[in-house]
Amino acid sequence: MKAVDDNASKKKDEPSLYTSWTLSFTAPTSKEAQTVLSGISIISLRWVVKESIENVRNKLEIKTQFEKEKLAQDRIKTKNQLDANIQRLNYSLDIANAAGIKKPVYSNGQAVKDDPDFSISLGADGIERKLEIEKAVTDVAELNGELRNRQYLVEQLTKANINDVNFTPFKYQLSPSLPVKKDGPGKAIIVILSALIGGWWLVVACYCAMRWHPENRMP
């Protein structure tokens, strides 16, 4: 089979509207050439479709696995942050009780310079209630919108299924046609000339052998 780029003859600076190739096939008969070329065309289309679908499936699998791993990492980070917040609230509760601050300081007009690390402005009652809420969280995604969005994305990717579909990745401008003429006689001429030259060299070799060995001549 021979494939010829139709744009090869164009100049490099000459833009081409599309890329096209001309395919040809040599066979003993014109009908066989047409049949083989038609078969190759169909096989090529099916192969491209199969490869394209497999490529999409592989990309989907990689994307799903990546998002699952990232979601797991984000959940661990959020859980660690929640545990740290709970521990910080425990310290704040101890400090508020030690300072005798039971109610939020803004409710009774008290002025307290709050500690940014262990805030006591809520008072012991407020801190204790907040601590109860933090400890009651069973799913770290409940209070994290970004984490919930990522979890939704993973669920949708997991549900996605790439079924076998038929589509046309490329089109042939023409259907395979019967050859309009046979191949030129070039190959046959080469074979005949080779045989003639070989025979001529054989005659010369025999003549030289008989000349150099006269005893082999006929009496």
Short mmCIF file of C-alpha atoms in Angstrom, two decimals:
data_model
loop_
_atom_site.label_atom_id
_atom_site.label_comp_id
_atom_site.label_asym_id
_atom_site.label_seq_id
_atom_site.Cartn_x
_atom_site.Cartn_y
_atom_site.Cartn_z
CA MET A 1 0.00 0.00 0.00
CA LYS A 2 1.20 3.52 -0.75
CA ALA A 3 0.09 6.75 0.94
CA VAL A 4 0.79 10.10 -0.69
CA ASP A 5 0.37 13.43 1.11
CA ASP A 6 -1.74 15.64 -1.15
CA ASN A 7 -0.23 18.76 0.40
CA ALA A 8 3.38 17.70 -0.16
CA SER A 9 3.55 19.49 -3.50
CA LYS A 10 2.39 22.78 -2.03
CA LYS A 11 4.76 25.50 -0.94
CA LYS A 12 5.61 25.74 2.74
CA ASP A 13 4.16 29.23 3.07
CA GLU A 14 0.98 28.24 1.23
CA PRO A 15 -1.77 27.48 3.78
CA SER A 16 -3.84 24.34 3.34
CA LEU A 17 -7.49 24.21 4.28
CA TYR A 18 -7.31 20.55 5.30
CA THR A 19 -4.97 17.58 5.42
CA SER A 20 -5.60 14.74 2.99
CA TRP A 21 -3.80 11.63 1.80
CA THR A 22 -4.29 9.49 -1.28
CA LEU A 23 -4.11 5.76 -0.61
CA SER A 24 -3.37 3.17 -3.27
CA PHE A 25 -2.85 -0.57 -3.20
CA THR A 26 -1.29 -2.98 -5.67
CA ALA A 27 -2.84 -6.42 -6.15
CA PRO A 28 -2.89 -9.15 -8.83
CA THR A 29 -6.29 -7.99 -10.08
CA SER A 30 -8.14 -4.69 -10.00
CA LYS A 31 -11.03 -6.17 -8.00
CA GLU A 32 -8.66 -7.51 -5.35
CA ALA A 33 -6.98 -4.10 -5.06
CA GLN A 34 -10.35 -2.43 -4.53
CA THR A 35 -11.47 -5.05 -1.98
CA VAL A 36 -8.24 -4.89 0.03
CA LEU A 37 -8.23 -1.09 0.10
CA SER A 38 -11.88 -1.06 1.23
CA GLY A 39 -11.04 -3.52 4.02
CA ILE A 40 -8.08 -1.43 5.16
CA SER A 41 -10.29 1.67 5.26
CA ILE A 42 -12.88 -0.04 7.47
CA ILE A 43 -10.25 -1.52 9.80
CA SER A 44 -8.56 1.88 10.14
CA LEU A 45 -11.83 3.53 11.14
CA ARG A 46 -12.61 0.85 13.73
CA TRP A 47 -9.09 1.01 15.15
CA VAL A 48 -9.24 4.80 15.58
CA VAL A 49 -12.66 4.57 17.27
CA LYS A 50 -11.44 1.87 19.65
CA GLU A 51 -8.26 3.74 20.51
CA SER A 52 -10.19 6.98 21.10
CA ILE A 53 -12.67 5.34 23.48
CA GLU A 54 -9.90 3.57 25.39
CA ASN A 55 -8.04 6.86 25.69
CA VAL A 56 -11.11 8.58 27.16
CA ARG A 57 -11.64 5.71 29.60
CA ASN A 58 -8.03 5.83 30.75
CA LYS A 59 -8.21 9.59 31.29
CA LEU A 60 -11.45 9.19 33.25
CA GLU A 61 -9.89 6.51 35.44
CA ILE A 62 -6.81 8.64 36.12
CA LYS A 63 -8.93 11.72 36.88
CA THR A 64 -11.21 9.77 39.23
CA GLN A 65 -8.28 8.25 41.11
CA PHE A 66 -6.58 11.64 41.40
CA GLU A 67 -9.71 13.32 42.80
CA LYS A 68 -10.29 10.45 45.25
CA GLU A 69 -6.76 10.74 46.61
CA LYS A 70 -7.00 14.52 46.86
CA LEU A 71 -10.36 14.24 48.64
CA ALA A 72 -8.88 11.77 51.13
CA GLN A 73 -5.96 14.11 51.81
CA ASP A 74 -8.27 17.11 52.27
CA ARG A 75 -10.47 15.15 54.66
CA ILE A 76 -7.43 14.23 56.75
CA LYS A 77 -6.29 17.86 56.81
CA THR A 78 -9.76 19.06 57.81
CA LYS A 79 -10.05 16.39 60.51
CA ASN A 80 -6.66 17.35 61.92
CA GLN A 81 -7.73 21.00 61.98
CA LEU A 82 -10.96 20.06 63.77
CA ASP A 83 -9.03 18.10 66.40
CA ALA A 84 -6.71 21.07 66.89
CA ASN A 85 -9.69 23.42 67.32
CA ILE A 86 -11.23 21.10 69.92
CA GLN A 87 -7.99 20.98 71.87
CA ARG A 88 -7.68 24.76 71.68
CA LEU A 89 -11.25 25.16 72.98
CA ASN A 90 -10.44 22.88 75.93
CA TYR A 91 -7.57 25.18 76.87
CA SER A 92 -9.77 28.25 76.41
CA LEU A 93 -12.42 26.71 78.67
CA ASP A 94 -9.86 26.08 81.41
CA ILE A 95 -8.61 29.66 81.14
CA ALA A 96 -12.13 31.12 81.20
CA ASN A 97 -13.04 29.10 84.30
CA ALA A 98 -9.81 30.13 85.98
CA ALA A 99 -10.53 33.79 85.19
CA GLY A 100 -14.10 33.50 86.45
CA ILE A 101 -15.62 34.53 83.13
CA LYS A 102 -18.83 32.57 82.72
CA LYS A 103 -20.77 34.74 80.29
CA PRO A 104 -19.65 36.40 77.06
CA VAL A 105 -17.72 39.54 77.92
CA TYR A 106 -19.67 41.70 75.49
CA SER A 107 -22.97 40.90 77.27
CA ASN A 108 -22.08 42.62 80.56
CA GLY A 109 -19.84 45.40 79.29
CA GLN A 110 -16.58 43.87 80.49
CA ALA A 111 -13.39 44.83 78.69
CA VAL A 112 -11.07 41.87 78.30
CA LYS A 113 -7.93 41.75 76.19
CA ASP A 114 -8.54 38.46 74.45
CA ASP A 115 -5.77 35.97 73.72
CA PRO A 116 -5.67 35.19 69.96
CA ASP A 117 -4.48 31.63 70.68
CA PHE A 118 -6.95 30.80 73.46
CA SER A 119 -9.97 33.08 73.12
CA ILE A 120 -12.16 33.50 76.23
CA SER A 121 -14.47 36.25 74.95
CA LEU A 122 -17.36 33.77 74.75
CA GLY A 123 -17.06 33.00 78.41
CA ALA A 124 -16.99 29.53 79.92
CA ASP A 125 -20.62 28.85 79.00
CA GLY A 126 -20.17 29.89 75.38
CA ILE A 127 -16.90 28.00 75.00
CA GLU A 128 -18.40 24.88 76.50
CA ARG A 129 -21.34 25.00 74.09
CA LYS A 130 -19.05 25.56 71.12
CA LEU A 131 -16.93 22.65 72.29
CA GLU A 132 -19.99 20.40 72.34
CA ILE A 133 -20.84 21.39 68.76
CA GLU A 134 -17.30 20.77 67.51
CA LYS A 135 -17.17 17.35 69.16
CA ALA A 136 -20.56 16.39 67.67
CA VAL A 137 -19.27 16.75 64.11
CA THR A 138 -19.14 13.27 62.57
CA ASP A 139 -18.41 14.27 58.98
CA VAL A 140 -15.77 16.93 58.48
CA ALA A 141 -17.39 17.88 55.16
CA GLU A 142 -20.51 19.18 56.94
CA LEU A 143 -18.95 22.56 57.70
CA ASN A 144 -16.63 22.79 54.69
CA GLY A 145 -18.24 23.82 51.40
CA GLU A 146 -15.12 23.20 49.31
CA LEU A 147 -14.78 19.70 50.69
CA ARG A 148 -18.42 18.95 49.91
CA ASN A 149 -17.96 20.17 46.34
CA ARG A 150 -14.94 17.91 45.91
CA GLN A 151 -16.87 14.98 47.34
CA TYR A 152 -19.71 15.63 44.86
CA LEU A 153 -17.20 15.70 41.99
CA VAL A 154 -15.79 12.32 43.03
CA GLU A 155 -19.29 10.84 43.19
CA GLN A 156 -20.09 12.05 39.68
CA LEU A 157 -16.80 10.78 38.27
CA THR A 158 -17.39 7.39 39.87
CA LYS A 159 -20.84 7.15 38.30
CA ALA A 160 -19.56 8.11 34.85
CA ASN A 161 -19.42 5.23 32.38
CA ILE A 162 -17.99 5.41 28.88
CA ASN A 163 -19.96 2.96 26.77
CA ASP A 164 -18.96 1.70 23.36
CA VAL A 165 -20.14 4.22 20.80
CA ASN A 166 -19.76 4.50 17.06
CA PHE A 167 -18.54 7.75 15.58
CA THR A 168 -16.65 8.86 12.51
CA PRO A 169 -13.15 10.10 13.43
CA PHE A 170 -12.36 10.96 9.82
CA LYS A 171 -13.97 10.62 6.41
CA TYR A 172 -12.81 9.46 3.02
CA GLN A 173 -13.48 11.90 0.23
CA LEU A 174 -13.82 9.06 -2.26
CA SER A 175 -14.65 5.38 -2.01
CA PRO A 176 -12.02 2.88 -3.18
CA SER A 177 -12.39 2.58 -6.94
CA LEU A 178 -11.19 0.08 -9.51
CA PRO A 179 -7.77 0.86 -10.98
CA VAL A 180 -8.01 2.63 -14.32
CA LYS A 181 -4.85 0.96 -15.64
CA LYS A 182 -2.32 -1.69 -14.78
CA ASP A 183 1.09 -0.92 -13.39
CA GLY A 184 3.62 0.00 -16.08
CA PRO A 185 5.83 -2.70 -17.66
CA GLY A 186 8.86 -1.47 -15.74
CA LYS A 187 9.17 -4.51 -13.48
CA ALA A 188 8.70 -6.98 -16.34
CA ILE A 189 11.34 -5.23 -18.46
CA ILE A 190 13.80 -5.31 -15.56
CA VAL A 191 13.25 -9.06 -15.12
CA ILE A 192 13.77 -9.75 -18.87
CA LEU A 193 16.90 -7.61 -19.06
CA SER A 194 18.31 -9.31 -15.97
CA ALA A 195 17.76 -12.73 -17.58
CA LEU A 196 19.39 -11.64 -20.86
CA ILE A 197 22.41 -10.13 -19.12
CA GLY A 198 22.78 -13.22 -16.95
CA GLY A 199 22.68 -15.49 -20.02
CA TRP A 200 25.21 -13.33 -21.85
CA TRP A 201 27.64 -13.50 -18.93
CA LEU A 202 27.21 -17.29 -18.83
CA VAL A 203 28.15 -17.59 -22.53
CA VAL A 204 31.21 -15.37 -22.04
CA ALA A 205 32.32 -17.41 -19.03
CA CYS A 206 32.05 -20.70 -20.95
CA TYR A 207 33.95 -19.28 -23.93
CA CYS A 208 36.78 -18.03 -21.70
CA ALA A 209 37.00 -21.37 -19.93
CA MET A 210 37.31 -23.31 -23.20
CA ARG A 211 39.92 -20.88 -24.52
CA TRP A 212 42.19 -21.17 -21.51
CA HIS A 213 41.91 -24.97 -21.42
CA PRO A 214 42.52 -26.19 -25.00
CA GLU A 215 42.80 -29.79 -23.91
CA ASN A 216 39.08 -29.69 -23.25
CA ARG A 217 38.32 -28.80 -26.87
CA MET A 218 36.77 -31.32 -29.24
CA PRO A 219 39.36 -33.16 -31.56
#
